[in-house]
Short mmCIF file of C-alpha atoms in Angstrom, two decimals:
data_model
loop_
_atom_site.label_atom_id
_atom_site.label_comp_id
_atom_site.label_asym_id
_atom_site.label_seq_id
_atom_site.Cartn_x
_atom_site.Cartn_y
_atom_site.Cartn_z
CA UNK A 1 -24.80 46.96 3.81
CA UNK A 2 -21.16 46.00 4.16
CA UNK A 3 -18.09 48.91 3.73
CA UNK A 4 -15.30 47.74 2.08
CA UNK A 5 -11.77 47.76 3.08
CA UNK A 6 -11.32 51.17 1.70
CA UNK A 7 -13.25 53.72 3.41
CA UNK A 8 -14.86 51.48 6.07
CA UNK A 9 -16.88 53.59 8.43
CA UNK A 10 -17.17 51.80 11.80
CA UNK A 11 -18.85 51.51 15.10
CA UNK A 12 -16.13 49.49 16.65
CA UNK A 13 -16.93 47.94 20.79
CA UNK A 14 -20.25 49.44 22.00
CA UNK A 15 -21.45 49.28 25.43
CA UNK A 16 -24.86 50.99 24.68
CA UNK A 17 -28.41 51.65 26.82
CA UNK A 18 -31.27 52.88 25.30
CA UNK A 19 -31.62 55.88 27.19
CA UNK A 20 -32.76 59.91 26.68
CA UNK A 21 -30.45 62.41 28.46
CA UNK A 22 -32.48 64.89 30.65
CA UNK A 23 -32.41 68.13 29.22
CA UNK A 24 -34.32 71.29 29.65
CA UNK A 25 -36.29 73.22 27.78
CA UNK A 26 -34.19 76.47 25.88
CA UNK A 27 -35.75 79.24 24.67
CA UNK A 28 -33.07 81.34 23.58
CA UNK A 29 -32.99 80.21 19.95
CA UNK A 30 -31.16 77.55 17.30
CA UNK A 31 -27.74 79.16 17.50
CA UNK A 32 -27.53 78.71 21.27
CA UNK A 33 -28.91 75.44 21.55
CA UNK A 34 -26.45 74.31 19.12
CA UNK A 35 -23.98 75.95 21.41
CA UNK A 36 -25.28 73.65 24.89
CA UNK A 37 -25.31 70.36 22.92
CA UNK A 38 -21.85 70.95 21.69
CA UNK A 39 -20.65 72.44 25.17
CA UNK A 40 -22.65 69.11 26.79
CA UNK A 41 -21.17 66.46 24.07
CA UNK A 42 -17.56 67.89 24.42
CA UNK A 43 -17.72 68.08 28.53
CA UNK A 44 -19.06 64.08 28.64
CA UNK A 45 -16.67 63.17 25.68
CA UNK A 46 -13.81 64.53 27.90
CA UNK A 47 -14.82 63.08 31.48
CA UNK A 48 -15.03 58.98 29.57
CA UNK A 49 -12.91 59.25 26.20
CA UNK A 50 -10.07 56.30 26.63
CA UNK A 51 -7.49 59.02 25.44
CA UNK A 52 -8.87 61.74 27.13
CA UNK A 53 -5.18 63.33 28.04
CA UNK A 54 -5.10 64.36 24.20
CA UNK A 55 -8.04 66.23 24.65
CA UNK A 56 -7.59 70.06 25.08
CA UNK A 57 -9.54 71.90 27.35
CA UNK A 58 -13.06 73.55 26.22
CA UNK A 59 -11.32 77.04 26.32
CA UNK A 60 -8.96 75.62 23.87
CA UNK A 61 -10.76 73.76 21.67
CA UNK A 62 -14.08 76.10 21.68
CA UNK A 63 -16.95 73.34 21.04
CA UNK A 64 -19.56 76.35 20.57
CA UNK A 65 -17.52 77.74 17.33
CA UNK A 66 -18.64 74.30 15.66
CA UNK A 67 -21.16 74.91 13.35
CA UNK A 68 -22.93 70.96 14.55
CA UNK A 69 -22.11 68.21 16.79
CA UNK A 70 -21.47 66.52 13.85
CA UNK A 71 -17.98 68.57 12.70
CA UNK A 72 -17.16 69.17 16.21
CA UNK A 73 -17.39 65.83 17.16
CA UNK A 74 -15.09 65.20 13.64
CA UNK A 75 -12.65 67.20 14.71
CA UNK A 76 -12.74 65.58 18.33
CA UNK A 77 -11.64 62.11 17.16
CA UNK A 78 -9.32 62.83 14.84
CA UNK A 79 -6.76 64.75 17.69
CA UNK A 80 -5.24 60.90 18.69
CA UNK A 81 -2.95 60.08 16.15
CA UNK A 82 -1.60 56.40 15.68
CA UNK A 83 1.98 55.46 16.86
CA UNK A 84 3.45 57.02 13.96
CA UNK A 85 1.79 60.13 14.59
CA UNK A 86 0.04 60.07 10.88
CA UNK A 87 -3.03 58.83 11.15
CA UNK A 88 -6.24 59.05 13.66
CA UNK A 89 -5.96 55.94 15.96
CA UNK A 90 -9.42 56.47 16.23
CA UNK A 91 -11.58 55.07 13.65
CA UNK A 92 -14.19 53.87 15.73
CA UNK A 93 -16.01 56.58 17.75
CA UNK A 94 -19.31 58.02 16.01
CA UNK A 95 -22.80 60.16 16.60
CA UNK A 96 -25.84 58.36 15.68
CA UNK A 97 -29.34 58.54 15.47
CA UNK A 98 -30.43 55.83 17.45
CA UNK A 99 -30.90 53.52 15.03
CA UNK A 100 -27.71 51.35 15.62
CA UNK A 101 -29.26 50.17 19.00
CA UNK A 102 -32.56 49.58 17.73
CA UNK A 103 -30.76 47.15 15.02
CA UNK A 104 -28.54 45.42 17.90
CA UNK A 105 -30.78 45.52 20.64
CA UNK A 106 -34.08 45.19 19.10
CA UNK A 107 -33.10 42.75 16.57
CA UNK A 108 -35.16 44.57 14.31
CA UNK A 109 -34.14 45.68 10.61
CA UNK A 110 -36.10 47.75 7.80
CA UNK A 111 -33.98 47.35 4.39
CA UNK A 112 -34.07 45.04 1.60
CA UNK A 113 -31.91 42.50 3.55
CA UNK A 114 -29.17 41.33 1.23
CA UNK A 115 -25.62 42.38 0.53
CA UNK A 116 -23.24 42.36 -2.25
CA UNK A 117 -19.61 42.34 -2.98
CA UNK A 118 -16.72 42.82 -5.93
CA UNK A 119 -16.02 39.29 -7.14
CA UNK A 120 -13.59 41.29 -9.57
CA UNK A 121 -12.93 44.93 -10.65
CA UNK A 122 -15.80 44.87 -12.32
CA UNK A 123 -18.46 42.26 -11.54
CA UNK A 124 -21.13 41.68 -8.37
CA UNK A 125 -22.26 39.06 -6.58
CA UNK A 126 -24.88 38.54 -3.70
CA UNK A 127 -22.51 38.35 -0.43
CA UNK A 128 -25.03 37.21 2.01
CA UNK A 129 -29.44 37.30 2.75
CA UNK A 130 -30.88 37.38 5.91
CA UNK A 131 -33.67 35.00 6.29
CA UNK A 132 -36.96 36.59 6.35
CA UNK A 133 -36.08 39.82 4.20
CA UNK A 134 -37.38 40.91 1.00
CA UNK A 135 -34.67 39.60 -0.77
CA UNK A 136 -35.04 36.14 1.33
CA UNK A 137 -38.26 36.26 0.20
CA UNK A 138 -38.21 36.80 -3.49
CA UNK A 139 -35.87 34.01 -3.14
CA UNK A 140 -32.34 35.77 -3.67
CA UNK A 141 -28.89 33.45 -2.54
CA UNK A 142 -25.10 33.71 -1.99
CA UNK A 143 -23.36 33.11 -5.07
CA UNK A 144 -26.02 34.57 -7.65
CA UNK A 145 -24.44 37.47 -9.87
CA UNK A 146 -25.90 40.94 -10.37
CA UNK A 147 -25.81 42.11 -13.83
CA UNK A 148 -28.39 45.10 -13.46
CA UNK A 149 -29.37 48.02 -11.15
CA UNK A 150 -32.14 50.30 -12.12
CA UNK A 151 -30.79 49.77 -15.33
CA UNK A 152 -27.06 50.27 -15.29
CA UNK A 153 -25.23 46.64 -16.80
CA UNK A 154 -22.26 48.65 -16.07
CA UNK A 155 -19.71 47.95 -12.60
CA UNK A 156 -16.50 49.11 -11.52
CA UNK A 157 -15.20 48.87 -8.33
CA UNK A 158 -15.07 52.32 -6.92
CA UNK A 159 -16.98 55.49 -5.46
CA UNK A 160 -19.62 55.81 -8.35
CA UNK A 161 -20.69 52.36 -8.05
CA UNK A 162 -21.02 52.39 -4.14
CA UNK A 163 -22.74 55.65 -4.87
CA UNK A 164 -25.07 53.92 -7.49
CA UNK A 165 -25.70 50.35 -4.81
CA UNK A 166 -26.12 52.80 -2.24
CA UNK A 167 -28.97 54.60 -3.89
CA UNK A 168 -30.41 51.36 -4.97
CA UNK A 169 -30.59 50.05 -1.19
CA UNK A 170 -32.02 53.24 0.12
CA UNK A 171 -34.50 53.80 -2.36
CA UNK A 172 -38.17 52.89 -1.82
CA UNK A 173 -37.91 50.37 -4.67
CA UNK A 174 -35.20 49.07 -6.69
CA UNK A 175 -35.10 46.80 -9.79
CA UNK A 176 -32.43 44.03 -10.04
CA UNK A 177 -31.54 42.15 -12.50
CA UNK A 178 -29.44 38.83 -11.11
CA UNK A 179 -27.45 35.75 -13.00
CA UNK A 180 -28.01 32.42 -11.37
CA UNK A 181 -25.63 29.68 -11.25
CA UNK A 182 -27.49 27.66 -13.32
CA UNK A 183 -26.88 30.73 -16.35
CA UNK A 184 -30.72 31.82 -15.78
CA UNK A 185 -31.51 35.33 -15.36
CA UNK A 186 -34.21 36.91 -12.93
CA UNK A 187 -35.38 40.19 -12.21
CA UNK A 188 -36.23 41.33 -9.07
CA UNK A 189 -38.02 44.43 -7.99
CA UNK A 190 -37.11 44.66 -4.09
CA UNK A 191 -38.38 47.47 -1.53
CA UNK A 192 -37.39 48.17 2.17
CA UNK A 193 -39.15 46.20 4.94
CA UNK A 194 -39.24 45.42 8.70
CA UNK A 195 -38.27 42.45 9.34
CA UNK A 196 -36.74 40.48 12.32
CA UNK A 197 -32.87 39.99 12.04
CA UNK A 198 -31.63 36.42 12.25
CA UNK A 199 -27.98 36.48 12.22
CA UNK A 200 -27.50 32.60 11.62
CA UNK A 201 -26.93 32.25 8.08
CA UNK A 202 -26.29 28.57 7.81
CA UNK A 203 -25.50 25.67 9.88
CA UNK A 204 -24.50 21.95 9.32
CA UNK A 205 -23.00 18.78 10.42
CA UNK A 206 -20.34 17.61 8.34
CA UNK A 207 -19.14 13.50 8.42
CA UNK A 208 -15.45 12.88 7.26
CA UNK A 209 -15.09 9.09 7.66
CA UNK A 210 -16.41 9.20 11.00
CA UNK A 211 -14.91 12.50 11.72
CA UNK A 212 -17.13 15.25 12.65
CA UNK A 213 -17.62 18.69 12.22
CA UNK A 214 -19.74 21.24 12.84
CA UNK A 215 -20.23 24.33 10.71
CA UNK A 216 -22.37 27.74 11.57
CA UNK A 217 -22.18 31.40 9.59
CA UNK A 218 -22.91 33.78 12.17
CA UNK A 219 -23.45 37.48 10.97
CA UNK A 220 -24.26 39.86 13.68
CA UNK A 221 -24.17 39.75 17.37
CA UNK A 222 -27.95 40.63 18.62
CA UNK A 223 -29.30 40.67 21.36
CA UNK A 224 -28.43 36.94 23.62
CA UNK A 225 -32.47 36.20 24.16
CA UNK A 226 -32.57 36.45 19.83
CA UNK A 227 -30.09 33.36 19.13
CA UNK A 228 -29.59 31.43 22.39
CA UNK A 229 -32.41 29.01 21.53
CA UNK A 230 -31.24 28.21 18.05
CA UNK A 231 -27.64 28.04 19.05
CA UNK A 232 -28.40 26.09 22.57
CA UNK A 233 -30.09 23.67 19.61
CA UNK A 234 -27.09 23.71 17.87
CA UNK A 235 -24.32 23.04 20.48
CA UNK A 236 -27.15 19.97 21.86
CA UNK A 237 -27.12 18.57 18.35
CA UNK A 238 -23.18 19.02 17.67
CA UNK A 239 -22.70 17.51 21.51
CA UNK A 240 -24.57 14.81 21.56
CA UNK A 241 -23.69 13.93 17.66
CA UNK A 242 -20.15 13.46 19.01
CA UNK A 243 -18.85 17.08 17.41
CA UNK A 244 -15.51 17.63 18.53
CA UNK A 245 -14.22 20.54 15.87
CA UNK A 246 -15.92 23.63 14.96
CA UNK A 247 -15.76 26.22 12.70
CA UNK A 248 -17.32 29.49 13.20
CA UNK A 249 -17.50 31.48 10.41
CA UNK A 250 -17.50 35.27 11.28
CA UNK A 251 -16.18 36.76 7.92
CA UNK A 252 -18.64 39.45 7.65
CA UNK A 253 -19.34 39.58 11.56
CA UNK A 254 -19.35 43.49 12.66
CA UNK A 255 -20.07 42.48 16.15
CA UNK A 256 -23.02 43.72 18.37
CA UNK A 257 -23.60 42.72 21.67
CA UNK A 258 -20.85 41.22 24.35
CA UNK A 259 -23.79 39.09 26.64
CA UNK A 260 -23.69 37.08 23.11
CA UNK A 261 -20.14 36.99 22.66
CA UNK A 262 -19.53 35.97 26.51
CA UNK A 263 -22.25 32.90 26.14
CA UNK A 264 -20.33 31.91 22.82
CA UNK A 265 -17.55 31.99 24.62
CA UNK A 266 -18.58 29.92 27.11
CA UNK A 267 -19.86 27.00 24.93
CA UNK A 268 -16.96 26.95 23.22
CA UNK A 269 -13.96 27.08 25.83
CA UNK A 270 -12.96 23.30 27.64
CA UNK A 271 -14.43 23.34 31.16
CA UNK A 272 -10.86 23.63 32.68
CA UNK A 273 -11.54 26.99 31.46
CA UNK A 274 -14.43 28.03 34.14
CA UNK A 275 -13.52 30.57 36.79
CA UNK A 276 -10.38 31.82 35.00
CA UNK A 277 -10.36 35.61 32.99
CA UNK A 278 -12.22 36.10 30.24
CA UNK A 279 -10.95 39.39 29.56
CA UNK A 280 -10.49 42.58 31.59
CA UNK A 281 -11.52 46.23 30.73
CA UNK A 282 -9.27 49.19 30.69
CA UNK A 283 -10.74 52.96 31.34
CA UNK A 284 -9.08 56.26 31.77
CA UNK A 285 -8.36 57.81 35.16
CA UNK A 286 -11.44 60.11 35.03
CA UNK A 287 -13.40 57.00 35.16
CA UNK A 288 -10.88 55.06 37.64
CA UNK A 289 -10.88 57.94 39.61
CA UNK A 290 -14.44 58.97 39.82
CA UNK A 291 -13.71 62.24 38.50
CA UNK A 292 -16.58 63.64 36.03
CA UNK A 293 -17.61 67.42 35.04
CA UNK A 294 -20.65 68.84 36.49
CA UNK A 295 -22.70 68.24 33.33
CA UNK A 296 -22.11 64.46 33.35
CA UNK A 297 -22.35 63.95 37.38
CA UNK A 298 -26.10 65.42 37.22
CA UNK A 299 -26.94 62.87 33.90
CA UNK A 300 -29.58 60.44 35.01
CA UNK A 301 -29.51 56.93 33.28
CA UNK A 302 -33.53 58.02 32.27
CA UNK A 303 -35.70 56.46 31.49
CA UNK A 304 -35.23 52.74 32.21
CA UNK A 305 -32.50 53.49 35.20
CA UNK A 306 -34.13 56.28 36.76
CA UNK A 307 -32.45 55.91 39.80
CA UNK A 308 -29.19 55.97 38.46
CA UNK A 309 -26.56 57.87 36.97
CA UNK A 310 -24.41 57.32 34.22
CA UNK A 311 -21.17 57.94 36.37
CA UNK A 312 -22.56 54.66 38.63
CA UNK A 313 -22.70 52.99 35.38
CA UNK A 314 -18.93 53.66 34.45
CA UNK A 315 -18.45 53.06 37.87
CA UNK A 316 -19.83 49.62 37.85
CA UNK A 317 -17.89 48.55 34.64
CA UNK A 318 -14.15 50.05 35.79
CA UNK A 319 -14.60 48.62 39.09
CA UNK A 320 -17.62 45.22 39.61
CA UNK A 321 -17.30 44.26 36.11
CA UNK A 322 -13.87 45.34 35.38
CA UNK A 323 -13.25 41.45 34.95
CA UNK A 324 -15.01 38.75 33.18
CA UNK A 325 -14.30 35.09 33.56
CA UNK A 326 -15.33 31.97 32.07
CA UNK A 327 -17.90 29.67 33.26
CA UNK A 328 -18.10 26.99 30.77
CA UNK A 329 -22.01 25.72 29.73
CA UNK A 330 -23.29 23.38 27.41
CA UNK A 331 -21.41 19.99 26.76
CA UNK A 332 -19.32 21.04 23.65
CA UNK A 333 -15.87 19.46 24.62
CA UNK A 334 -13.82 20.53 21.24
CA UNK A 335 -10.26 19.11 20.23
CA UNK A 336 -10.49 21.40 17.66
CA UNK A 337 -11.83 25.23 16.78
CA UNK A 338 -11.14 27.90 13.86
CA UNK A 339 -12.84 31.41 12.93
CA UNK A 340 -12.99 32.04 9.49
CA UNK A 341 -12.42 36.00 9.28
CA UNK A 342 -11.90 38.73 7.05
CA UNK A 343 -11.70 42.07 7.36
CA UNK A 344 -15.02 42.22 7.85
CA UNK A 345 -14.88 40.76 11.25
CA UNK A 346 -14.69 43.25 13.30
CA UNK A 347 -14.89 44.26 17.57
CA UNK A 348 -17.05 40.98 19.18
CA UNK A 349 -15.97 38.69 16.61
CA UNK A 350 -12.53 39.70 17.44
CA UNK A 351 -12.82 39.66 21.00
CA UNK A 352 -14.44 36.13 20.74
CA UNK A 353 -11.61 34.79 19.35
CA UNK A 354 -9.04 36.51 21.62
CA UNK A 355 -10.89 35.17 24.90
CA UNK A 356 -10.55 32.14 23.46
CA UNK A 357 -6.63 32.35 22.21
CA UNK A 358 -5.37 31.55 25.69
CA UNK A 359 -6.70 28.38 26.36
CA UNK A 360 -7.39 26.54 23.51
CA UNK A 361 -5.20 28.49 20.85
CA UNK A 362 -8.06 28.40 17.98
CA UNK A 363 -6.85 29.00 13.90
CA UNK A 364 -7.71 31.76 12.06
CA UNK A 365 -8.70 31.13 8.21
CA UNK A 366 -8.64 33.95 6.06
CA UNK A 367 -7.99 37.80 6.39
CA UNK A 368 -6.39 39.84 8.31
CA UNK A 369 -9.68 41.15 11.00
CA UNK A 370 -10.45 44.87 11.28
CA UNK A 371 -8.98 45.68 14.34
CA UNK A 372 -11.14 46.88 17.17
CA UNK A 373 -9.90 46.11 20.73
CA UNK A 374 -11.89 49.42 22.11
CA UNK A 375 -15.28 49.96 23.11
CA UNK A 376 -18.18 52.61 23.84
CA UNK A 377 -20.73 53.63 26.45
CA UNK A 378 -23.59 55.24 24.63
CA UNK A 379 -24.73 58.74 25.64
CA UNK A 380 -27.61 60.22 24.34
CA UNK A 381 -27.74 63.85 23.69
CA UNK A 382 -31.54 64.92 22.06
CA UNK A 383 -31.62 63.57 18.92
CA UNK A 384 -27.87 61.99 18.96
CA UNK A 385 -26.20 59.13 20.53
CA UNK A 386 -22.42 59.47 21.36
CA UNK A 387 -20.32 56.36 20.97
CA UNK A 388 -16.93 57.66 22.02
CA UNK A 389 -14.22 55.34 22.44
CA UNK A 390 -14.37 54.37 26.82
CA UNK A 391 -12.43 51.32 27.26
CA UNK A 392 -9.86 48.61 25.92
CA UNK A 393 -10.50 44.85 26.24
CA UNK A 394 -7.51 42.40 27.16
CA UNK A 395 -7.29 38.53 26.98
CA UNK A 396 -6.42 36.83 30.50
CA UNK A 397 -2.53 36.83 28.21
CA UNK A 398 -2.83 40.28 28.89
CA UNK A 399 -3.63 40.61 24.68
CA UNK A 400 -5.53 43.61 23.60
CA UNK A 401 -3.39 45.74 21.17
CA UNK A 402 -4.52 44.79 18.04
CA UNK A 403 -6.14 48.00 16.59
CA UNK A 404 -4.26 46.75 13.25
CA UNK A 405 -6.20 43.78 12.85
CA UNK A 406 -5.31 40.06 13.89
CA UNK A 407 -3.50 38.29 11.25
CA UNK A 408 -4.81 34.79 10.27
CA UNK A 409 -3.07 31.54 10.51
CA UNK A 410 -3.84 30.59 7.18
CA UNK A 411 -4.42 33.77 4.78
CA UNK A 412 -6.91 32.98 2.06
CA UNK A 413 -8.91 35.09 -0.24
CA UNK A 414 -12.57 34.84 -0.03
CA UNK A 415 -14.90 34.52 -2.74
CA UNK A 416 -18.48 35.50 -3.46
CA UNK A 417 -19.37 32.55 -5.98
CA UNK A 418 -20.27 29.58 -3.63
CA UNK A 419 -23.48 29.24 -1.61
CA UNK A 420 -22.82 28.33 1.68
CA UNK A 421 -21.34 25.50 3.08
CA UNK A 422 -20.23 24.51 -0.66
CA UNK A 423 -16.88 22.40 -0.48
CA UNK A 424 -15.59 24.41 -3.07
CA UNK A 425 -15.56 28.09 -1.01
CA UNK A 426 -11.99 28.17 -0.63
CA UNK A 427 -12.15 29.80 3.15
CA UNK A 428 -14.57 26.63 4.33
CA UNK A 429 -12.10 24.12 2.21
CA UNK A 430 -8.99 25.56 3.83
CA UNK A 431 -10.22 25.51 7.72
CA UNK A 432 -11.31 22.09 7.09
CA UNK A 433 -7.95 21.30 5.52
CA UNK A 434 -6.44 22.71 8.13
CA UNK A 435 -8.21 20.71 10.76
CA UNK A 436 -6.65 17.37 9.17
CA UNK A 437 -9.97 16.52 6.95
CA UNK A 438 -8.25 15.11 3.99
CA UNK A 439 -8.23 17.26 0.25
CA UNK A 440 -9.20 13.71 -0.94
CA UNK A 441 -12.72 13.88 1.67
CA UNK A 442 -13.70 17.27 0.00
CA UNK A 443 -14.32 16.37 -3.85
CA UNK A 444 -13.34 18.41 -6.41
CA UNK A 445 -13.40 21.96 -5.93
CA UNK A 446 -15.18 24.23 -8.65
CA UNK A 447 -13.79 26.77 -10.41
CA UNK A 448 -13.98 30.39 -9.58
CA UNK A 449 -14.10 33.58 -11.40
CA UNK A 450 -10.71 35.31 -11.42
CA UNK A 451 -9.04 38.57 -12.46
CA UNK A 452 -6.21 40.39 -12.18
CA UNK A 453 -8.44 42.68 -10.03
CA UNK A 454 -9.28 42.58 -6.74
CA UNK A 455 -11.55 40.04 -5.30
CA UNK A 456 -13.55 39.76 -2.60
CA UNK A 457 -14.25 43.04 -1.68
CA UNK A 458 -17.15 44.42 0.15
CA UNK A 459 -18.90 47.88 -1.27
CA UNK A 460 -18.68 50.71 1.00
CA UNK A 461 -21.70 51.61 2.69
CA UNK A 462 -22.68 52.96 6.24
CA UNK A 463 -23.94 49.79 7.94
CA UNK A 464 -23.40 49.23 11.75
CA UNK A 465 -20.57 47.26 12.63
CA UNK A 466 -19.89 47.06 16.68
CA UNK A 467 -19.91 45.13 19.97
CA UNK A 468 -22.45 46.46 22.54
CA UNK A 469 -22.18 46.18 26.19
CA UNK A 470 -25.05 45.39 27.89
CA UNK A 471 -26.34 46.91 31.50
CA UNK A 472 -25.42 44.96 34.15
#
């Protein structure tokens, strides 16, 4: 469930491992057990936090007079203030339950599977399904209007309405009441399942008087061994169709893991590319330097790395994998490429497109992008994970600054009333546009719901958005 623009909670660059901390057994009571996890979660945030010199020392900031890990580790990330010293610069780093790597890594999700987003001030409309999910399978599309929730006929863009789709979403059933294009209404009672996340949305080929091009929504970055078959089917099709421009549309794309972002990468970029930076990755000088606290030097990478520890991990990724370069596969050989993006795309999606800006200078169509150049090495502590900002990802241009978003080449507002690949969604139209394909090639475009309000904007919620960096 997407956040909105607002109050966007956000998970930013990950590099996560699905791995339990050793820790021994305490017997001398709540209170100071509390006290070791926040003592153990401050030392570790200290030895890799990217802007660790802000960081006071432990006699300073006292991580045992925090009543939880939760408002210490609050506190933590809110001590690096942007350049105008207002605001936290850090918006990314978070504690979690584990669940955000079984989403990403596993592929695996357990809600009703369907989003939905402020066409106006006051009216709803389903953003996006995922195939296989409750909602995919009581037959729910982009573009259909909700008019009820458990009752309420009532929306307005705002806290008690998140409150009230939040509710909805969480509950263990939830009735919905939806308007279709076609006027007709249908209710829908929906409950939570498990079901397996496939983040391709919708693909296509589309003809323009001989001019091709090909089309994909791509929502979530999972695990490479999840989507490479259906995307090496893709880029085959596209190649040997004669495909030369592509549009990727990421505008709801939180990220997830960077093995998927490299291999789209590395379809998409012009075999001159091969050999030459990908991107680098930046870490502070306890990490440069080798230099960790007791607590984290004596961490074993348990249980699938048992003979490691996590310092040889940040090792590793400062030093052997500092640098990532291109080495171009499939037979994709584009004149052409755009990312349609809002500020929704956020961390991969970002970085996919930044890899990419060097060589073959690809258009951006829509919003300004959430800005996440940063990323995170997951520690677990008991029953938390720690994603605290580690590292900063640059473009071989050196390009890796943009914690204010990237600003698109062609700003256009998006809207929740077309199904997908309709001619008439104005971000689609415009990239194609854009590309050369003639207004006159497109047909009519329908009309769209309007206010003076805002439009287009996601609800807030506390769905993962991140890129995840897997083990090497």
């Amino acid at each position: 469930m997407q956040p909105n623009r607002r109050n966007w909670l956000i998970a930013g660059l990950l590099f996560t491992a699905l791995f339990s901390a050793c820790k021994k057994k305490d017997t001398a009571g709540p209170q100071r057990q509390q006290g070791n996890i926040n003592d153990s979660i401050f030392s570790v945030f200290k030895d890799i936090y990217l802007w660790t010199d802000v960081i006071p020392d432990s006699a300073t900031f006292k991580p045992e007079s925090y009543s939880s890990p939760v408002s210490m580790f609050r506190s933590l990330i809110s001590i690096k203030k942007n350049n105008t010293g207002g605001q936290p610069l850090d918006k990314y780093s978070f504690l979690d339950d584990g669940s955000t790597s079984r989403t990403i890594q596993e592929g695996i999700a357990g809600d009703m599977g369907f989003e939905v987003g402020y066409q106006t001030d006051n009216t709803l409309y389903v953003v996006y399904v995922y195939a296989g999910s409750p909602a995919d399978k009581a037959g729910i599309k982009r573009g259909w209007q909700l008019t009820s929730v458990n009752g309420t006929t009532s929306f307005q863009v705002g806290q008690a309405t998140d409150n009230l789709l939040n509710a909805a979403f969480s509950s263990k059933s939830a009735t919905w009441i939806f308007r279709k294009p076609d006027n007709n209404s249908q209710t829908i009672t929906l409950s939570p399942a498990t079901y397996k996340l496939n983040p391709v949305l919708y693909a296509n080929t589309y003809n323009f008087n001989g001019t091709k091009v090909g089309y994909v929504v791509f929502n979530n970055f999972v695990a490479l061994m999840d989507v490479k078959p259906t995307f090496d089917s893709l880029f085959n099709v596209w190649a040997q169709g004669g495909v030369t421009r592509v549009i990727m549309d990421l505008r709801y794309n939180g990220g997830g893991l960077l093995e998927t972002a490299e291999y789209l990468a590395n379809n998409l970029a012009p075999a001159s590319a091969s050999n030459t930076v990908m991107y680098t990755q930046q870490f502070n000088s306890n990490v440069n330097n080798n230099n960790y606290s007791y607590i984290f030097r004596n961490m074993k990478a348990l249980p699938y790395n048992p003979n490691m520890y996590w310092t040889e991990i940040f090792r590793n990724e400062a030093t052997t994998y500092k640098t990532a370069r291109f080495q171009k596969q499939g037979n994709l050989a584009l004149t052409n490429l755009s990312f349609i993006v809002t500020y929704g795309t956020v961390s991969a999606s970002e970085l996919l497109y930044n890899v990419l800006k060097p060589t073959m200078k690809p258009h951006l169509i829509g919003g300004t992008t959430y800005g996440k150049p940063v990323g995170f090495i997951n520690i677990p502590f008991g029953q938390y994970d720690m994603y605290a900002v580690s590292f900063q990802t640059f473009n071989a241009a050196g390009e890796g600054n943009y914690f204010d978003g990237i600003a698109p080449t062609l700003t256009v507002t998006d809207d929740y009333t077309h199904n997908w690949g309709s001619l008439s969604d104005p971000l689609l139209r415009s990239a194609l546009t854009d590309m050369g394909i003639p207004a006159s090639a497109l047909g009519r475009m329908a009309t769209t719901e309007l206010s003076t309000g805002r439009i287009g904007t996601l609800r807030q919620s506390n769905r993962f958005q991140g890129m995840i960096q897997t083990l090497r």
